[in-house]
Amino acid sequence: MTTISKVSRAITRAVADEDGVVMIAAMLLLVSLAVMGTAAIMTSRIETRIAGNELLMKQAFYSSDAAAQESMEWLASRHSPPTTISAATTVVKLDGDGEPGNDYGGVDYDGTIAHSRYKFDVDYTRNKMVAGSSTTYREFFFDVNTVGVADGGARSEVSAEIAKIYRVDY
């Protein structure tokens, strides 16, 4: 027997020998299923985190929105128009902490709603005559800035301009 025929027979025997092929195919199938399962678990974890973050942001927004409503009620309870600090500026801090603008650095809040804290800031900015009336009535404008903080640390701010008409000559 020649060397070429021995090599040819060995190659033919190796190709015809299929022992273990099914096991290798099964292992490849198991590995691919494990990878797909891991990907599905990671995707569901990420979506759960996103849903939790969205819930916290909604809580913070609703809290901030509640603060805006409370600031309007607070402003509605003021029965006389604000005065100016000086002739150079018309900004007046109405909620008593003496600083115009956003000042949420402190830890004290104006209230809570559903375990979320909120704070509001009302600043008088300008006034003008009311259309169609005499000089007896003026429309006063206020900047309202609110912040709501949810339990998880989510924070939302709402800003609005509110107008209120006051009688000024009595």
mmCIF file with all atom_site columns, C-alpha atoms in Angstrom:
data_model
loop_
_atom_site.group_PDB
_atom_site.id
_atom_site.type_symbol
_atom_site.label_atom_id
_atom_site.label_alt_id
_atom_site.label_comp_id
_atom_site.label_asym_id
_atom_site.label_entity_id
_atom_site.label_seq_id
_atom_site.pdbx_PDB_ins_code
_atom_site.Cartn_x
_atom_site.Cartn_y
_atom_site.Cartn_z
_atom_site.occupancy
_atom_site.B_iso_or_equiv
_atom_site.pdbx_formal_charge
_atom_site.auth_seq_id
_atom_site.auth_comp_id
_atom_site.auth_asym_id
_atom_site.auth_atom_id
_atom_site.pdbx_PDB_model_num
ATOM 1   C CA . MET A 1 1   ? 0.000   0.000   0.000  1.00 0.00 ? 1   MET A CA 1
ATOM 2   C CA . THR A 1 2   ? 1.292   3.366   -0.930 1.00 0.00 ? 2   THR A CA 1
ATOM 3   C CA . THR A 1 3   ? 1.489   6.382   1.256  1.00 0.00 ? 3   THR A CA 1
ATOM 4   C CA . ILE A 1 4   ? -1.038  8.257   -0.850 1.00 0.00 ? 4   ILE A CA 1
ATOM 5   C CA . SER A 1 5   ? -3.650  5.535   -0.471 1.00 0.00 ? 5   SER A CA 1
ATOM 6   C CA . LYS A 1 6   ? -3.042  5.406   3.309  1.00 0.00 ? 6   LYS A CA 1
ATOM 7   C CA . VAL A 1 7   ? -3.567  9.158   3.578  1.00 0.00 ? 7   VAL A CA 1
ATOM 8   C CA . SER A 1 8   ? -6.639  8.964   1.355  1.00 0.00 ? 8   SER A CA 1
ATOM 9   C CA . ARG A 1 9   ? -8.134  6.199   3.498  1.00 0.00 ? 9   ARG A CA 1
ATOM 10  C CA . ALA A 1 10  ? -7.422  8.155   6.711  1.00 0.00 ? 10  ALA A CA 1
ATOM 11  C CA . ILE A 1 11  ? -9.120  11.271  5.322  1.00 0.00 ? 11  ILE A CA 1
ATOM 12  C CA . THR A 1 12  ? -12.130 9.231   4.164  1.00 0.00 ? 12  THR A CA 1
ATOM 13  C CA . ARG A 1 13  ? -12.408 7.603   7.598  1.00 0.00 ? 13  ARG A CA 1
ATOM 14  C CA . ALA A 1 14  ? -12.181 10.980  9.383  1.00 0.00 ? 14  ALA A CA 1
ATOM 15  C CA . VAL A 1 15  ? -14.864 12.497  7.171  1.00 0.00 ? 15  VAL A CA 1
ATOM 16  C CA . ALA A 1 16  ? -17.145 9.482   7.581  1.00 0.00 ? 16  ALA A CA 1
ATOM 17  C CA . ASP A 1 17  ? -16.674 9.491   11.387 1.00 0.00 ? 17  ASP A CA 1
ATOM 18  C CA . GLU A 1 18  ? -19.452 11.779  12.736 1.00 0.00 ? 18  GLU A CA 1
ATOM 19  C CA . ASP A 1 19  ? -19.126 10.951  16.435 1.00 0.00 ? 19  ASP A CA 1
ATOM 20  C CA . GLY A 1 20  ? -19.672 14.122  18.562 1.00 0.00 ? 20  GLY A CA 1
ATOM 21  C CA . VAL A 1 21  ? -21.147 16.327  15.822 1.00 0.00 ? 21  VAL A CA 1
ATOM 22  C CA . VAL A 1 22  ? -24.591 16.257  17.439 1.00 0.00 ? 22  VAL A CA 1
ATOM 23  C CA . MET A 1 23  ? -23.061 17.189  20.785 1.00 0.00 ? 23  MET A CA 1
ATOM 24  C CA . ILE A 1 24  ? -21.225 20.157  19.271 1.00 0.00 ? 24  ILE A CA 1
ATOM 25  C CA . ALA A 1 25  ? -24.425 21.318  17.534 1.00 0.00 ? 25  ALA A CA 1
ATOM 26  C CA . ALA A 1 26  ? -26.350 21.020  20.811 1.00 0.00 ? 26  ALA A CA 1
ATOM 27  C CA . MET A 1 27  ? -23.677 23.018  22.663 1.00 0.00 ? 27  MET A CA 1
ATOM 28  C CA . LEU A 1 28  ? -23.791 25.779  20.031 1.00 0.00 ? 28  LEU A CA 1
ATOM 29  C CA . LEU A 1 29  ? -27.585 25.884  20.344 1.00 0.00 ? 29  LEU A CA 1
ATOM 30  C CA . LEU A 1 30  ? -27.361 26.123  24.154 1.00 0.00 ? 30  LEU A CA 1
ATOM 31  C CA . VAL A 1 31  ? -24.780 28.913  23.968 1.00 0.00 ? 31  VAL A CA 1
ATOM 32  C CA . SER A 1 32  ? -26.945 30.900  21.544 1.00 0.00 ? 32  SER A CA 1
ATOM 33  C CA . LEU A 1 33  ? -30.014 30.430  23.800 1.00 0.00 ? 33  LEU A CA 1
ATOM 34  C CA . ALA A 1 34  ? -27.996 31.573  26.832 1.00 0.00 ? 34  ALA A CA 1
ATOM 35  C CA . VAL A 1 35  ? -26.862 34.715  24.986 1.00 0.00 ? 35  VAL A CA 1
ATOM 36  C CA . MET A 1 36  ? -30.438 35.521  23.939 1.00 0.00 ? 36  MET A CA 1
ATOM 37  C CA . GLY A 1 37  ? -31.703 34.933  27.500 1.00 0.00 ? 37  GLY A CA 1
ATOM 38  C CA . THR A 1 38  ? -29.024 37.205  28.956 1.00 0.00 ? 38  THR A CA 1
ATOM 39  C CA . ALA A 1 39  ? -29.894 39.915  26.440 1.00 0.00 ? 39  ALA A CA 1
ATOM 40  C CA . ALA A 1 40  ? -33.598 39.640  27.320 1.00 0.00 ? 40  ALA A CA 1
ATOM 41  C CA . ILE A 1 41  ? -32.877 39.899  31.061 1.00 0.00 ? 41  ILE A CA 1
ATOM 42  C CA . MET A 1 42  ? -30.637 42.948  30.589 1.00 0.00 ? 42  MET A CA 1
ATOM 43  C CA . THR A 1 43  ? -33.247 44.617  28.386 1.00 0.00 ? 43  THR A CA 1
ATOM 44  C CA . SER A 1 44  ? -35.978 44.085  30.975 1.00 0.00 ? 44  SER A CA 1
ATOM 45  C CA . ARG A 1 45  ? -33.732 45.463  33.743 1.00 0.00 ? 45  ARG A CA 1
ATOM 46  C CA . ILE A 1 46  ? -33.004 48.585  31.704 1.00 0.00 ? 46  ILE A CA 1
ATOM 47  C CA . GLU A 1 47  ? -36.702 49.088  30.943 1.00 0.00 ? 47  GLU A CA 1
ATOM 48  C CA . THR A 1 48  ? -37.548 48.689  34.637 1.00 0.00 ? 48  THR A CA 1
ATOM 49  C CA . ARG A 1 49  ? -35.009 51.382  35.529 1.00 0.00 ? 49  ARG A CA 1
ATOM 50  C CA . ILE A 1 50  ? -36.381 53.684  32.842 1.00 0.00 ? 50  ILE A CA 1
ATOM 51  C CA . ALA A 1 51  ? -39.922 53.199  34.159 1.00 0.00 ? 51  ALA A CA 1
ATOM 52  C CA . GLY A 1 52  ? -38.756 53.950  37.711 1.00 0.00 ? 52  GLY A CA 1
ATOM 53  C CA . ASN A 1 53  ? -36.962 57.110  36.617 1.00 0.00 ? 53  ASN A CA 1
ATOM 54  C CA . GLU A 1 54  ? -39.998 58.216  34.634 1.00 0.00 ? 54  GLU A CA 1
ATOM 55  C CA . LEU A 1 55  ? -42.195 57.709  37.701 1.00 0.00 ? 55  LEU A CA 1
ATOM 56  C CA . LEU A 1 56  ? -39.860 59.840  39.841 1.00 0.00 ? 56  LEU A CA 1
ATOM 57  C CA . MET A 1 57  ? -39.761 62.596  37.229 1.00 0.00 ? 57  MET A CA 1
ATOM 58  C CA . LYS A 1 58  ? -43.565 62.607  37.006 1.00 0.00 ? 58  LYS A CA 1
ATOM 59  C CA . GLN A 1 59  ? -43.817 62.839  40.794 1.00 0.00 ? 59  GLN A CA 1
ATOM 60  C CA . ALA A 1 60  ? -41.381 65.764  40.824 1.00 0.00 ? 60  ALA A CA 1
ATOM 61  C CA . PHE A 1 61  ? -43.268 67.496  38.002 1.00 0.00 ? 61  PHE A CA 1
ATOM 62  C CA . TYR A 1 62  ? -46.650 67.045  39.697 1.00 0.00 ? 62  TYR A CA 1
ATOM 63  C CA . SER A 1 63  ? -45.155 68.395  42.909 1.00 0.00 ? 63  SER A CA 1
ATOM 64  C CA . SER A 1 64  ? -43.772 71.427  41.078 1.00 0.00 ? 64  SER A CA 1
ATOM 65  C CA . ASP A 1 65  ? -47.113 71.919  39.356 1.00 0.00 ? 65  ASP A CA 1
ATOM 66  C CA . ALA A 1 66  ? -48.844 71.784  42.753 1.00 0.00 ? 66  ALA A CA 1
ATOM 67  C CA . ALA A 1 67  ? -46.448 74.479  43.947 1.00 0.00 ? 67  ALA A CA 1
ATOM 68  C CA . ALA A 1 68  ? -47.460 76.649  40.983 1.00 0.00 ? 68  ALA A CA 1
ATOM 69  C CA . GLN A 1 69  ? -51.102 76.217  41.955 1.00 0.00 ? 69  GLN A CA 1
ATOM 70  C CA . GLU A 1 70  ? -50.339 77.061  45.582 1.00 0.00 ? 70  GLU A CA 1
ATOM 71  C CA . SER A 1 71  ? -48.401 80.158  44.515 1.00 0.00 ? 71  SER A CA 1
ATOM 72  C CA . MET A 1 72  ? -51.456 81.334  42.563 1.00 0.00 ? 72  MET A CA 1
ATOM 73  C CA . GLU A 1 73  ? -53.633 80.790  45.627 1.00 0.00 ? 73  GLU A CA 1
ATOM 74  C CA . TRP A 1 74  ? -51.050 82.613  47.750 1.00 0.00 ? 74  TRP A CA 1
ATOM 75  C CA . LEU A 1 75  ? -51.042 85.522  45.302 1.00 0.00 ? 75  LEU A CA 1
ATOM 76  C CA . ALA A 1 76  ? -54.851 85.570  45.199 1.00 0.00 ? 76  ALA A CA 1
ATOM 77  C CA . SER A 1 77  ? -54.887 86.071  48.975 1.00 0.00 ? 77  SER A CA 1
ATOM 78  C CA . ARG A 1 78  ? -52.860 89.312  48.638 1.00 0.00 ? 78  ARG A CA 1
ATOM 79  C CA . HIS A 1 79  ? -55.386 92.135  48.509 1.00 0.00 ? 79  HIS A CA 1
ATOM 80  C CA . SER A 1 80  ? -53.111 95.103  47.940 1.00 0.00 ? 80  SER A CA 1
ATOM 81  C CA . PRO A 1 81  ? -50.631 95.746  45.140 1.00 0.00 ? 81  PRO A CA 1
ATOM 82  C CA . PRO A 1 82  ? -46.902 95.378  45.803 1.00 0.00 ? 82  PRO A CA 1
ATOM 83  C CA . THR A 1 83  ? -44.578 98.340  46.109 1.00 0.00 ? 83  THR A CA 1
ATOM 84  C CA . THR A 1 84  ? -41.213 98.702  44.431 1.00 0.00 ? 84  THR A CA 1
ATOM 85  C CA . ILE A 1 85  ? -37.860 98.406  46.185 1.00 0.00 ? 85  ILE A CA 1
ATOM 86  C CA . SER A 1 86  ? -36.472 101.487 44.471 1.00 0.00 ? 86  SER A CA 1
ATOM 87  C CA . ALA A 1 87  ? -37.046 103.555 41.371 1.00 0.00 ? 87  ALA A CA 1
ATOM 88  C CA . ALA A 1 88  ? -34.372 101.574 39.516 1.00 0.00 ? 88  ALA A CA 1
ATOM 89  C CA . THR A 1 89  ? -36.080 98.201  39.808 1.00 0.00 ? 89  THR A CA 1
ATOM 90  C CA . THR A 1 90  ? -39.601 96.890  40.049 1.00 0.00 ? 90  THR A CA 1
ATOM 91  C CA . VAL A 1 91  ? -38.678 93.409  41.281 1.00 0.00 ? 91  VAL A CA 1
ATOM 92  C CA . VAL A 1 92  ? -40.096 92.727  44.722 1.00 0.00 ? 92  VAL A CA 1
ATOM 93  C CA . LYS A 1 93  ? -39.683 89.473  46.583 1.00 0.00 ? 93  LYS A CA 1
ATOM 94  C CA . LEU A 1 94  ? -43.099 88.577  47.931 1.00 0.00 ? 94  LEU A CA 1
ATOM 95  C CA . ASP A 1 95  ? -42.496 85.342  49.799 1.00 0.00 ? 95  ASP A CA 1
ATOM 96  C CA . GLY A 1 96  ? -40.429 86.962  52.502 1.00 0.00 ? 96  GLY A CA 1
ATOM 97  C CA . ASP A 1 97  ? -36.906 85.647  52.057 1.00 0.00 ? 97  ASP A CA 1
ATOM 98  C CA . GLY A 1 98  ? -35.573 88.881  50.574 1.00 0.00 ? 98  GLY A CA 1
ATOM 99  C CA . GLU A 1 99  ? -33.925 87.577  47.420 1.00 0.00 ? 99  GLU A CA 1
ATOM 100 C CA . PRO A 1 100 ? -35.441 88.022  43.951 1.00 0.00 ? 100 PRO A CA 1
ATOM 101 C CA . GLY A 1 101 ? -35.064 85.156  41.525 1.00 0.00 ? 101 GLY A CA 1
ATOM 102 C CA . ASN A 1 102 ? -34.628 81.442  42.027 1.00 0.00 ? 102 ASN A CA 1
ATOM 103 C CA . ASP A 1 103 ? -33.386 80.694  45.515 1.00 0.00 ? 103 ASP A CA 1
ATOM 104 C CA . TYR A 1 104 ? -33.824 77.019  46.162 1.00 0.00 ? 104 TYR A CA 1
ATOM 105 C CA . GLY A 1 105 ? -30.491 76.402  47.871 1.00 0.00 ? 105 GLY A CA 1
ATOM 106 C CA . GLY A 1 106 ? -32.027 75.952  51.326 1.00 0.00 ? 106 GLY A CA 1
ATOM 107 C CA . VAL A 1 107 ? -33.628 72.824  52.654 1.00 0.00 ? 107 VAL A CA 1
ATOM 108 C CA . ASP A 1 108 ? -36.912 74.361  53.756 1.00 0.00 ? 108 ASP A CA 1
ATOM 109 C CA . TYR A 1 109 ? -39.846 73.746  51.460 1.00 0.00 ? 109 TYR A CA 1
ATOM 110 C CA . ASP A 1 110 ? -43.294 75.276  51.314 1.00 0.00 ? 110 ASP A CA 1
ATOM 111 C CA . GLY A 1 111 ? -45.111 71.940  51.425 1.00 0.00 ? 111 GLY A CA 1
ATOM 112 C CA . THR A 1 112 ? -45.330 68.299  50.411 1.00 0.00 ? 112 THR A CA 1
ATOM 113 C CA . ILE A 1 113 ? -47.616 66.314  48.169 1.00 0.00 ? 113 ILE A CA 1
ATOM 114 C CA . ALA A 1 114 ? -47.458 62.513  47.895 1.00 0.00 ? 114 ALA A CA 1
ATOM 115 C CA . HIS A 1 115 ? -44.040 62.372  49.614 1.00 0.00 ? 115 HIS A CA 1
ATOM 116 C CA . SER A 1 116 ? -42.603 64.995  47.242 1.00 0.00 ? 116 SER A CA 1
ATOM 117 C CA . ARG A 1 117 ? -41.461 68.394  48.490 1.00 0.00 ? 117 ARG A CA 1
ATOM 118 C CA . TYR A 1 118 ? -42.103 71.665  46.699 1.00 0.00 ? 118 TYR A CA 1
ATOM 119 C CA . LYS A 1 119 ? -41.202 75.322  46.962 1.00 0.00 ? 119 LYS A CA 1
ATOM 120 C CA . PHE A 1 120 ? -42.404 78.405  45.133 1.00 0.00 ? 120 PHE A CA 1
ATOM 121 C CA . ASP A 1 121 ? -40.977 81.860  44.544 1.00 0.00 ? 121 ASP A CA 1
ATOM 122 C CA . VAL A 1 122 ? -43.162 84.826  43.496 1.00 0.00 ? 122 VAL A CA 1
ATOM 123 C CA . ASP A 1 123 ? -41.540 88.003  42.148 1.00 0.00 ? 123 ASP A CA 1
ATOM 124 C CA . TYR A 1 124 ? -43.358 91.169  41.092 1.00 0.00 ? 124 TYR A CA 1
ATOM 125 C CA . THR A 1 125 ? -41.891 92.349  37.787 1.00 0.00 ? 125 THR A CA 1
ATOM 126 C CA . ARG A 1 126 ? -44.004 95.139  36.283 1.00 0.00 ? 126 ARG A CA 1
ATOM 127 C CA . ASN A 1 127 ? -47.465 96.667  35.956 1.00 0.00 ? 127 ASN A CA 1
ATOM 128 C CA . LYS A 1 128 ? -49.506 98.394  33.281 1.00 0.00 ? 128 LYS A CA 1
ATOM 129 C CA . MET A 1 129 ? -52.879 100.027 32.825 1.00 0.00 ? 129 MET A CA 1
ATOM 130 C CA . VAL A 1 130 ? -55.795 97.691  32.288 1.00 0.00 ? 130 VAL A CA 1
ATOM 131 C CA . ALA A 1 131 ? -57.195 98.051  28.794 1.00 0.00 ? 131 ALA A CA 1
ATOM 132 C CA . GLY A 1 132 ? -60.609 99.690  28.761 1.00 0.00 ? 132 GLY A CA 1
ATOM 133 C CA . SER A 1 133 ? -60.492 101.000 32.324 1.00 0.00 ? 133 SER A CA 1
ATOM 134 C CA . SER A 1 134 ? -59.479 104.198 34.034 1.00 0.00 ? 134 SER A CA 1
ATOM 135 C CA . THR A 1 135 ? -56.303 104.696 36.016 1.00 0.00 ? 135 THR A CA 1
ATOM 136 C CA . THR A 1 136 ? -58.083 103.169 38.999 1.00 0.00 ? 136 THR A CA 1
ATOM 137 C CA . TYR A 1 137 ? -57.068 99.640  38.011 1.00 0.00 ? 137 TYR A CA 1
ATOM 138 C CA . ARG A 1 138 ? -53.649 98.318  37.046 1.00 0.00 ? 138 ARG A CA 1
ATOM 139 C CA . GLU A 1 139 ? -52.525 94.881  35.945 1.00 0.00 ? 139 GLU A CA 1
ATOM 140 C CA . PHE A 1 140 ? -49.558 93.612  37.970 1.00 0.00 ? 140 PHE A CA 1
ATOM 141 C CA . PHE A 1 141 ? -47.306 90.880  36.577 1.00 0.00 ? 141 PHE A CA 1
ATOM 142 C CA . PHE A 1 142 ? -45.491 88.294  38.673 1.00 0.00 ? 142 PHE A CA 1
ATOM 143 C CA . ASP A 1 143 ? -42.872 85.706  37.778 1.00 0.00 ? 143 ASP A CA 1
ATOM 144 C CA . VAL A 1 144 ? -43.577 82.437  39.558 1.00 0.00 ? 144 VAL A CA 1
ATOM 145 C CA . ASN A 1 145 ? -40.809 79.845  39.795 1.00 0.00 ? 145 ASN A CA 1
ATOM 146 C CA . THR A 1 146 ? -41.456 76.507  41.457 1.00 0.00 ? 146 THR A CA 1
ATOM 147 C CA . VAL A 1 147 ? -39.404 73.421  42.166 1.00 0.00 ? 147 VAL A CA 1
ATOM 148 C CA . GLY A 1 148 ? -40.573 69.942  43.095 1.00 0.00 ? 148 GLY A CA 1
ATOM 149 C CA . VAL A 1 149 ? -38.297 67.218  44.452 1.00 0.00 ? 149 VAL A CA 1
ATOM 150 C CA . ALA A 1 150 ? -39.374 63.561  44.524 1.00 0.00 ? 150 ALA A CA 1
ATOM 151 C CA . ASP A 1 151 ? -38.144 60.963  47.012 1.00 0.00 ? 151 ASP A CA 1
ATOM 152 C CA . GLY A 1 152 ? -35.531 59.549  44.634 1.00 0.00 ? 152 GLY A CA 1
ATOM 153 C CA . GLY A 1 153 ? -33.925 62.964  44.122 1.00 0.00 ? 153 GLY A CA 1
ATOM 154 C CA . ALA A 1 154 ? -35.684 63.740  40.842 1.00 0.00 ? 154 ALA A CA 1
ATOM 155 C CA . ARG A 1 155 ? -36.184 67.488  40.442 1.00 0.00 ? 155 ARG A CA 1
ATOM 156 C CA . SER A 1 156 ? -38.538 69.471  38.235 1.00 0.00 ? 156 SER A CA 1
ATOM 157 C CA . GLU A 1 157 ? -38.972 73.217  37.842 1.00 0.00 ? 157 GLU A CA 1
ATOM 158 C CA . VAL A 1 158 ? -41.950 75.131  36.485 1.00 0.00 ? 158 VAL A CA 1
ATOM 159 C CA . SER A 1 159 ? -41.904 78.830  35.613 1.00 0.00 ? 159 SER A CA 1
ATOM 160 C CA . ALA A 1 160 ? -44.890 80.979  34.754 1.00 0.00 ? 160 ALA A CA 1
ATOM 161 C CA . GLU A 1 161 ? -45.946 84.583  34.516 1.00 0.00 ? 161 GLU A CA 1
ATOM 162 C CA . ILE A 1 162 ? -49.138 85.461  36.356 1.00 0.00 ? 162 ILE A CA 1
ATOM 163 C CA . ALA A 1 163 ? -51.098 88.687  36.060 1.00 0.00 ? 163 ALA A CA 1
ATOM 164 C CA . LYS A 1 164 ? -53.441 90.081  38.698 1.00 0.00 ? 164 LYS A CA 1
ATOM 165 C CA . ILE A 1 165 ? -55.528 93.241  38.563 1.00 0.00 ? 165 ILE A CA 1
ATOM 166 C CA . TYR A 1 166 ? -55.507 95.527  41.603 1.00 0.00 ? 166 TYR A CA 1
ATOM 167 C CA . ARG A 1 167 ? -57.384 98.706  42.366 1.00 0.00 ? 167 ARG A CA 1
ATOM 168 C CA . VAL A 1 168 ? -54.669 101.284 43.082 1.00 0.00 ? 168 VAL A CA 1
ATOM 169 C CA . ASP A 1 169 ? -56.343 104.544 44.074 1.00 0.00 ? 169 ASP A CA 1
ATOM 170 C CA . TYR A 1 170 ? -58.162 103.841 47.305 1.00 0.00 ? 170 TYR A CA 1
#
